[in-house]
Coordinates of C-alpha atoms in Angstrom, one line a residue:
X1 CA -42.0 50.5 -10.7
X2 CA -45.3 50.4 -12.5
X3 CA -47.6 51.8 -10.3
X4 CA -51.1 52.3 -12.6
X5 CA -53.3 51.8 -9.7
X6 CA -52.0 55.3 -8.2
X7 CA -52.5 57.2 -11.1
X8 CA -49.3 56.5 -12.5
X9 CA -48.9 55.6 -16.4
X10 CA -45.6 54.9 -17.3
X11 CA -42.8 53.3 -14.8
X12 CA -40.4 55.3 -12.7
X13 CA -37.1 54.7 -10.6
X14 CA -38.9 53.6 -7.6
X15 CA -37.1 52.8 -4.6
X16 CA -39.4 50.9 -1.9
X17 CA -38.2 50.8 2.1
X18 CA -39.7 48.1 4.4
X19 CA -40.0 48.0 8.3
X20 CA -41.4 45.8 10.3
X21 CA -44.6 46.6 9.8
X22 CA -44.1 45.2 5.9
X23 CA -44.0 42.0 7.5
X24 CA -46.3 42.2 9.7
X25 CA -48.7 43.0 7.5
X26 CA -48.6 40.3 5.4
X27 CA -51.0 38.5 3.8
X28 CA -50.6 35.1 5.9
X29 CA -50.7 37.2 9.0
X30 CA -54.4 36.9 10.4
X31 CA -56.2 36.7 13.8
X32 CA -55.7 33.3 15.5
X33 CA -52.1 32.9 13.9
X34 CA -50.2 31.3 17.1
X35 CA -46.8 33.8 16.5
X36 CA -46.9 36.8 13.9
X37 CA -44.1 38.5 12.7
X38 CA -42.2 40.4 15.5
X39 CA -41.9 44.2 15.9
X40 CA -39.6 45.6 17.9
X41 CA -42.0 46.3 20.5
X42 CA -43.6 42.5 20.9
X43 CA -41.0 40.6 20.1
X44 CA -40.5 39.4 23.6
X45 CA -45.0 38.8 23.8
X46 CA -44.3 36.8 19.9
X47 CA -41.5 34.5 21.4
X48 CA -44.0 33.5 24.8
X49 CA -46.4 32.4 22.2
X50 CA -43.8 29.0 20.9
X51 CA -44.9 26.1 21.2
X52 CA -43.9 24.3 24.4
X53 CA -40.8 22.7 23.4
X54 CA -39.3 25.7 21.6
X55 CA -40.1 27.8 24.0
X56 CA -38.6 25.9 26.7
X57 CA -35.0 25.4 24.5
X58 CA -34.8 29.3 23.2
X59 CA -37.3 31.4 25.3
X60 CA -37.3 30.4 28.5
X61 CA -33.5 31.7 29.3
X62 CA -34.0 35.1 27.9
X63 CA -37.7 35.2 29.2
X64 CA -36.1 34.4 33.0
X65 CA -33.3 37.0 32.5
X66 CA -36.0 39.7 31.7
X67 CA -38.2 39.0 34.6
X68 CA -35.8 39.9 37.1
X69 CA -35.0 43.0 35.8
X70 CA -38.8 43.8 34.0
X71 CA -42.6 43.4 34.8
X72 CA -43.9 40.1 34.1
X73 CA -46.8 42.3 32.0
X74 CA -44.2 45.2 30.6
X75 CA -41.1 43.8 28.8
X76 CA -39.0 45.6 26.9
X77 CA -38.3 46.4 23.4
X78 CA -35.9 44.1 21.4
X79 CA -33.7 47.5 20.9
X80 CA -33.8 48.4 24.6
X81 CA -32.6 44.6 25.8
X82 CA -30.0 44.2 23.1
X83 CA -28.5 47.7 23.8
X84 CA -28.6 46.5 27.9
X85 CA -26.8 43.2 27.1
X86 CA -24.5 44.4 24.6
X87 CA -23.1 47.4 26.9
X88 CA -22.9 45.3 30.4
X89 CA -21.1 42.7 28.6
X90 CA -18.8 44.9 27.1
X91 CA -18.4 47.3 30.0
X92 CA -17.3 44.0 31.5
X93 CA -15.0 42.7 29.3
X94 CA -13.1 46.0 29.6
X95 CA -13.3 47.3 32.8
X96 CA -13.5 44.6 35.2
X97 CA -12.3 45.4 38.1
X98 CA -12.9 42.4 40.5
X99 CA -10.8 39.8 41.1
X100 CA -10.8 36.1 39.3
X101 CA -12.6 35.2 36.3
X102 CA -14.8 38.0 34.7
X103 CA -18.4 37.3 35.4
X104 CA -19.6 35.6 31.8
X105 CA -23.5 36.4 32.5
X106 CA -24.6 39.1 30.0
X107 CA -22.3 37.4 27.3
X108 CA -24.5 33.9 27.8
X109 CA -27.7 36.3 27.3
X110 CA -26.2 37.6 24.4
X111 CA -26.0 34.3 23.2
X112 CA -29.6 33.2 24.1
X113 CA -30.8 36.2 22.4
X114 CA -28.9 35.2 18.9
X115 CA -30.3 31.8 19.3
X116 CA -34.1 33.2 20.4
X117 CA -34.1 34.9 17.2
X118 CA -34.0 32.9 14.4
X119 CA -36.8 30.8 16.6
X120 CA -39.4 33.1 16.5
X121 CA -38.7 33.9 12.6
X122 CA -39.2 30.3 12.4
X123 CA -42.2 29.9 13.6
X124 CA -43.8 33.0 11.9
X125 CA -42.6 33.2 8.3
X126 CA -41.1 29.3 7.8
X127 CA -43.3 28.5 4.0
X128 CA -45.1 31.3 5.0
X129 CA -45.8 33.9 1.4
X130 CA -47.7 37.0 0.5
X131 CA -49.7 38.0 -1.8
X132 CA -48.8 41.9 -1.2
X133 CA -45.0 41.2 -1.3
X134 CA -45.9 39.0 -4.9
X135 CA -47.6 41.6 -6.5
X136 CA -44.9 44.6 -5.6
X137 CA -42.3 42.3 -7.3
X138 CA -44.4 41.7 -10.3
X139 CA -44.3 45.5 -10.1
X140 CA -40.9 46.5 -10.1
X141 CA -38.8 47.0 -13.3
X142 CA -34.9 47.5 -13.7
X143 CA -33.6 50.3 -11.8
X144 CA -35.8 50.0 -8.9
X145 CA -34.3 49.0 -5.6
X146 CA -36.0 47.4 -2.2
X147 CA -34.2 48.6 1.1
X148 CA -35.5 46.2 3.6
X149 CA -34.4 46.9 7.4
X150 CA -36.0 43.1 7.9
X151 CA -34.5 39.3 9.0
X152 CA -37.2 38.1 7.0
X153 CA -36.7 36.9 3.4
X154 CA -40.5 37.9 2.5
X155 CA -39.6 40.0 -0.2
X156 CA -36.2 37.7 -1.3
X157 CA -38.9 34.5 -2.3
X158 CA -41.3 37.1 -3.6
X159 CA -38.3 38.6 -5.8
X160 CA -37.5 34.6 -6.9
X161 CA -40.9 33.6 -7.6
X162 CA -42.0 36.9 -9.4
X163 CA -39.5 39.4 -11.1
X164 CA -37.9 37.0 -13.8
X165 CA -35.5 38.7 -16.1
X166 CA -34.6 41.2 -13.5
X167 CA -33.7 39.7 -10.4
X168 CA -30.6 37.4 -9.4
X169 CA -29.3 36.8 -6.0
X170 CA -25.7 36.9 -7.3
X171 CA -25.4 40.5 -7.6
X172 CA -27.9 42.1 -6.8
X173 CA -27.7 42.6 -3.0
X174 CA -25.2 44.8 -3.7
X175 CA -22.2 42.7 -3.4
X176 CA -20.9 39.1 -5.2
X177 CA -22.5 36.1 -3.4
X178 CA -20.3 33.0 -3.5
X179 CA -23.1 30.2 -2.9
X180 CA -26.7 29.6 -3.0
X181 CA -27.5 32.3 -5.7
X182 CA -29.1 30.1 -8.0
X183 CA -32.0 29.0 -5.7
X184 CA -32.3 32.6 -4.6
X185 CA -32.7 34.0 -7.9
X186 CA -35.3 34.3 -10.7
X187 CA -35.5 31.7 -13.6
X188 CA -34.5 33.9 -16.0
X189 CA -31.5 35.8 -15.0
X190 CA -30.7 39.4 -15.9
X191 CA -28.4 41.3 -18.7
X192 CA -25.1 42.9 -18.0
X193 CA -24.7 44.2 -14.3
X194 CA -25.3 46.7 -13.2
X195 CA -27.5 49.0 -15.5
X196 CA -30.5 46.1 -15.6
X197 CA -30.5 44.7 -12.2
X198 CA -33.2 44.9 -9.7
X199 CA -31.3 45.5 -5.9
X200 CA -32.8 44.1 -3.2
X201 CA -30.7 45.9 -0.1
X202 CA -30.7 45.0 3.4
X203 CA -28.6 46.9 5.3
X204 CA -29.5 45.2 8.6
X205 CA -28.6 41.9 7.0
X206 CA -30.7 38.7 6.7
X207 CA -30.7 35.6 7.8
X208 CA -30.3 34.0 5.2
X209 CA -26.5 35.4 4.9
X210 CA -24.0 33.2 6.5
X211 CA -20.1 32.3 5.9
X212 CA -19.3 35.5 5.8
X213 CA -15.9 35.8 4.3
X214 CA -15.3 39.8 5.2
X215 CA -11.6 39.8 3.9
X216 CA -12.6 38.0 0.4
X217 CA -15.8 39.9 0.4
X218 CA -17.8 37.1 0.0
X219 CA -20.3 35.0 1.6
X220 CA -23.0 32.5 0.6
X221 CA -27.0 32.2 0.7
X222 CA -28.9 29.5 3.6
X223 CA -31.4 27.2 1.5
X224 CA -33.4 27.5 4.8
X225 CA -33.3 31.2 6.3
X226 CA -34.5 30.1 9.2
X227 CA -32.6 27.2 10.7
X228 CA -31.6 27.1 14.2
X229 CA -28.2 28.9 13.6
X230 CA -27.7 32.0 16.2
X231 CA -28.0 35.1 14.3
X232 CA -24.7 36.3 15.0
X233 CA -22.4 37.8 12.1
X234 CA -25.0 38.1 9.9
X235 CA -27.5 40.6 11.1
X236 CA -27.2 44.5 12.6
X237 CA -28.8 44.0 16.2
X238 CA -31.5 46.9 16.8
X239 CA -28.8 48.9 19.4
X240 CA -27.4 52.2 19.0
X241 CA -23.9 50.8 18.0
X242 CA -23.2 50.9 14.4
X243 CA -19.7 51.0 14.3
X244 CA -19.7 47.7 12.5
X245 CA -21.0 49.6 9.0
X246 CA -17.5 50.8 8.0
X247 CA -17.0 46.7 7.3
X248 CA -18.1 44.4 4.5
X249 CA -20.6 43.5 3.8
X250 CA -22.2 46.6 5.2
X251 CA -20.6 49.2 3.9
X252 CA -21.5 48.4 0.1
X253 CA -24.7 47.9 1.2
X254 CA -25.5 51.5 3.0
X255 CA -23.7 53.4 -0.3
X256 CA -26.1 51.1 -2.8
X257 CA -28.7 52.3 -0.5
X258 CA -27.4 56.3 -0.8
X259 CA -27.2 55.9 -4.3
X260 CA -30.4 54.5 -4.7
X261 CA -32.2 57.4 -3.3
X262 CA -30.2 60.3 -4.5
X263 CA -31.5 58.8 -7.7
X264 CA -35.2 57.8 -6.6
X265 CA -38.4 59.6 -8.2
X266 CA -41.1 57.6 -6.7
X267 CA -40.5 56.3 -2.7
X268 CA -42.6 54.0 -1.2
X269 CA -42.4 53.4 2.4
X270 CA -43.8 50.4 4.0
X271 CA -43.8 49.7 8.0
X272 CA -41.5 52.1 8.8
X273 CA -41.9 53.9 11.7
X274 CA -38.6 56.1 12.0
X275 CA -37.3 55.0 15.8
X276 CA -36.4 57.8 17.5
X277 CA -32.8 55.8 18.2
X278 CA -32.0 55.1 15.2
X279 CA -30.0 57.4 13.6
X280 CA -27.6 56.0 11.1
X281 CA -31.0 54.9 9.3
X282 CA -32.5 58.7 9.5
X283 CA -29.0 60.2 8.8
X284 CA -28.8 58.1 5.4
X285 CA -32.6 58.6 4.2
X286 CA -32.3 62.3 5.1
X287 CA -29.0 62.9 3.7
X288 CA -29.5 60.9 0.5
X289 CA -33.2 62.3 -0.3
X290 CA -31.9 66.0 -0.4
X291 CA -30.3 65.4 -3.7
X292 CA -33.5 63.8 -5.1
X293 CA -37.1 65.2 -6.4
X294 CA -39.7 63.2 -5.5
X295 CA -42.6 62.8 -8.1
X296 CA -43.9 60.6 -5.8
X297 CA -44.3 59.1 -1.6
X298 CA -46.6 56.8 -0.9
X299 CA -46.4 56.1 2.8
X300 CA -47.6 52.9 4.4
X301 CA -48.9 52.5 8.1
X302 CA -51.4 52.2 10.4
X303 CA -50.1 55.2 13.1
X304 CA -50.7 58.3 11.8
X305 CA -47.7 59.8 14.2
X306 CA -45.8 57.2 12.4
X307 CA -46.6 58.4 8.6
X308 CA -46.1 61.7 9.9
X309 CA -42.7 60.8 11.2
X310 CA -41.7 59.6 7.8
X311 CA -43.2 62.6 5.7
X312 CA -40.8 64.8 8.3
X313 CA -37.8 62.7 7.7
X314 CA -38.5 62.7 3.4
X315 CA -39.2 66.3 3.5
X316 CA -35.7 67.6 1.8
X317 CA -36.9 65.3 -1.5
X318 CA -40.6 66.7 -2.0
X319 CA -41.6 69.7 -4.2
X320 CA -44.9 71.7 -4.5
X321 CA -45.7 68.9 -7.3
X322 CA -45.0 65.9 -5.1
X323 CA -48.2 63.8 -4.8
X324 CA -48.1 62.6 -1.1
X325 CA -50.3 59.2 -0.8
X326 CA -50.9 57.7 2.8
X327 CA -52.4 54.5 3.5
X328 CA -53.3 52.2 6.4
X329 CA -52.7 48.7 5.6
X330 CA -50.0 46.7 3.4
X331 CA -53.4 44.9 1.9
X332 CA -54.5 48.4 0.6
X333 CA -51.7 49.3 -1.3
X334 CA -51.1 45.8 -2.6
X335 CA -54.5 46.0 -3.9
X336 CA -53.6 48.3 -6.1
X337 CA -51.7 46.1 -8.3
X338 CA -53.2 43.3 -10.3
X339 CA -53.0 39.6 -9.1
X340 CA -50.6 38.0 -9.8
X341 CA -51.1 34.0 -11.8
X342 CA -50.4 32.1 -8.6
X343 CA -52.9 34.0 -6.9
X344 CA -55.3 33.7 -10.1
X345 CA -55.0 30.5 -10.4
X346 CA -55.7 29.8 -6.4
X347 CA -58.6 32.0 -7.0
X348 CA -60.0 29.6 -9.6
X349 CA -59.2 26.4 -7.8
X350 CA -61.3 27.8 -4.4
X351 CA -64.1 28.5 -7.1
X352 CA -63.6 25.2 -8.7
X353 CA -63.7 23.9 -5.3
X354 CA -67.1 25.8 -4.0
X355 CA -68.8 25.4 -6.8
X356 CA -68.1 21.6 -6.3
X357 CA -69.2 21.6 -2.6
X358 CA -72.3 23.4 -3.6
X359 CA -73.6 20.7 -6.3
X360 CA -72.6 17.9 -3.5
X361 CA -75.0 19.9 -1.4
X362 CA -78.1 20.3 -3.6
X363 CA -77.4 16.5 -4.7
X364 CA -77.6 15.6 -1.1
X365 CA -80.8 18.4 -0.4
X366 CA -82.4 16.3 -3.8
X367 CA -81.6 13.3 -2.1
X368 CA -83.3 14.1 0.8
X369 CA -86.4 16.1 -0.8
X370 CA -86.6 12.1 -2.9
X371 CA -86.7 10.2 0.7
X372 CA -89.2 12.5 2.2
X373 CA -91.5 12.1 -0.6
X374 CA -91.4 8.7 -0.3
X375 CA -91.8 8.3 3.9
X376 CA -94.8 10.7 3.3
X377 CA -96.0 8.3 0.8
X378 CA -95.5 5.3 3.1
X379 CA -96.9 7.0 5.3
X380 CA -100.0 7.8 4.2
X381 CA -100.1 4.3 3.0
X382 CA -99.4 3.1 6.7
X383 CA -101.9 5.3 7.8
X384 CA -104.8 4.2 5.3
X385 CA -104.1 0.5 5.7
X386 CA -104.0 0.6 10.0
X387 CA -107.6 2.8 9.3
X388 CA -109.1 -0.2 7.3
X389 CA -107.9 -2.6 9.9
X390 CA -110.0 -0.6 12.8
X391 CA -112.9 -0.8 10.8
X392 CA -112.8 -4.6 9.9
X393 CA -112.6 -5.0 13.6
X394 CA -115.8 -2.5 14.6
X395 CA -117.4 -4.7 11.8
X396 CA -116.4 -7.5 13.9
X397 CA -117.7 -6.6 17.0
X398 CA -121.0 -4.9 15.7
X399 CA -121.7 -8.6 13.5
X400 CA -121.3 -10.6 16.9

């Protein structure tokens, strides 16, 4: 990754992790936005803020389910109710003891849950791009990788859009895709895999992933990641269950990941904010990094516990020479790359634009500056003539 703004010269194997807060963070996301992009901890106060209709279909049933159970003003964590659901449904399905049919209720909440969200997603990322996100891809070179622990295919269009001549969907999630590669892939396409590939790596999935094919090892790309499909098969829920990684296409995924940062120099992490539950994701940072040297760790987030946190957990990989960088905000590190030409060119057209409005302006202040000079003048000439009149009348009256 080319990373001039930080001091750094020349490119290095760069390997950049995103959270939540990545997302969050995004350039689109401002003050007044109606939902923003979920963490773990508001994902429940994000899907309350749907429009009516939506809300009604796909938050309401999950929404009731909670308030029995929770506070109307202290709902839980995504993790926390997923975890819940998951282990009363299963406890249920195994051990039931009563007689009849097995109650099906946590199993429907399960349901509305996969079906909640890919509607909140909707509503906060749906032709929704950042800047930050662009100018990290225009960044990267072959080599580099991007573990993303996000739904969101953010950094998937910024890839498409920005990183021609090293990025293609076909291979490099770390795995073949059987359709929908093209459209998810850059216009130029890469050499010979694997040695000049960019890897973009999820290993909590996307949404974007569906038809999963686990025994051919294949599965194809959704034009629109966020149609109203339950995320089911194709995304990790935030619970302490993992088994599922020994399967494909997980596994691959988690060793592209290991490999990735045995290997890294540079490590950027965005966002993420090291949950205390979940381990898998600390056992294969930690694990991984001790076979590195970092040159390099640029940490991203606005809770200092947090970028402490991470520092703890990247600790086996850093050296008495390891620059350690922290920052606040996504917007601050993306700064420190240059613009990219979509955002030049947006930045000439709001000139373009303002400078226009502004000639309107004096055209119309000219305009009016014109008409005043003219009522004063017609004034005057009002005033001047209604004088004369008053004194042909006095005349008048002082002759009879």
């Amino acid at each position: 990754m080319l990373l001039r703004g930080l001091g750094m010269p020349r490119a290095d194997r760069s390997v950049v992790v995103l959270g939540a807060g990545a997302s969050r963070g995004a350039s689109f996301c401002k003050p007044g936005v109606q939902v923003s992009p979920p963490l773990d901890a508001d994902f429940f106060r994000q899907a309350q803020q749907l429009d009516e209709a939506t809300y009604k279909e796909y938050g309401r049933p999950v929404l009731d389910f909670l308030r029995a159970d929770y506070p109307a003003n202290n709902l839980p964590t995504l993790e926390t109710v997923f975890t819940e659901v998951e282990g009363f449904e299963r406890f249920q399905r195994q051990f039931s003891f009563r007689r009849g049919r097995p109650s099906t209720r946590y199993q429907k909440q399960l349901g509305h849950l996969q079906a909640l969200i890919p509607a909140v997603f909707r509503a906060a990322f749906e032709s929704a791009a950042c800047d930050w996100h662009d100018r990290m891809a225009r960044a990267l070179r072959s080599g580099d990788a991007v573990i993303s622990f996000n739904y969101d295919t953010l950094i998937d269009d910024a890839l498409r859009r920005n990183s021609d001549g090293i990025w293609s969907a076909k291979c490099g999630y770390g795995f073949d895709i059987g359709q929908g590669a093209t459209e998810w892939s850059a216009r130029s396409r890469p050499g010979p895999f694997p040695s000049e590939y960019l890897r973009l790596l999820k290993p909590h999935g996307s949404l974007h992933w569906t038809k999963i094919k686990e025994d051919q090892k294949e599965l194809t790309l959704r034009s629109n990641p966020y149609a109203q499909t339950p995320a089911r098969n194709n995304i990790i829920p935030p619970t302490w269950d993992k088994t599922v990684l020994s399967r494909w296409p997980w596994k691959p995924v988690w060793e592209e990941c290991s490999h990735f940062l045995e290997d890294v120099r540079c490590l950027i992490v965005i966002g993420y904010s090291v949950p205390a539950t979940d381990l898998m994701t600390q056992a294969l940072i930690k694990s991984s990094l001790s076979r590195a040297t970092l040159r390099l760790l640029v940490i991203v987030n606005p809770d200092e516990t947090a970028r402490r946190r991470v520092a703890t957990l990247t600790r086996p990989a850093i050296r008495s020479n390891t620059r350690i960088i922290e920052m606040a905000t996504l917007q601050e590190f993306g700064q420190t790359f240059d613009e990219t030409p979509d955002e030049r060119k947006r930045r000439v057209a709001e000139a373009v634009g303002l400078r226009r409005a502004i000639r309107n302006v004096r055209e119309k202040v000219s305009e009016i500056e014109d008409n005043l000079d003219i009522w004063e003048v017609e004034a005057h000439d009002d005033r001047l003539s209604d004088l004369d009149r008053r004194i042909d009348e006095l005349e008048s009256r002082l002759v009879e």
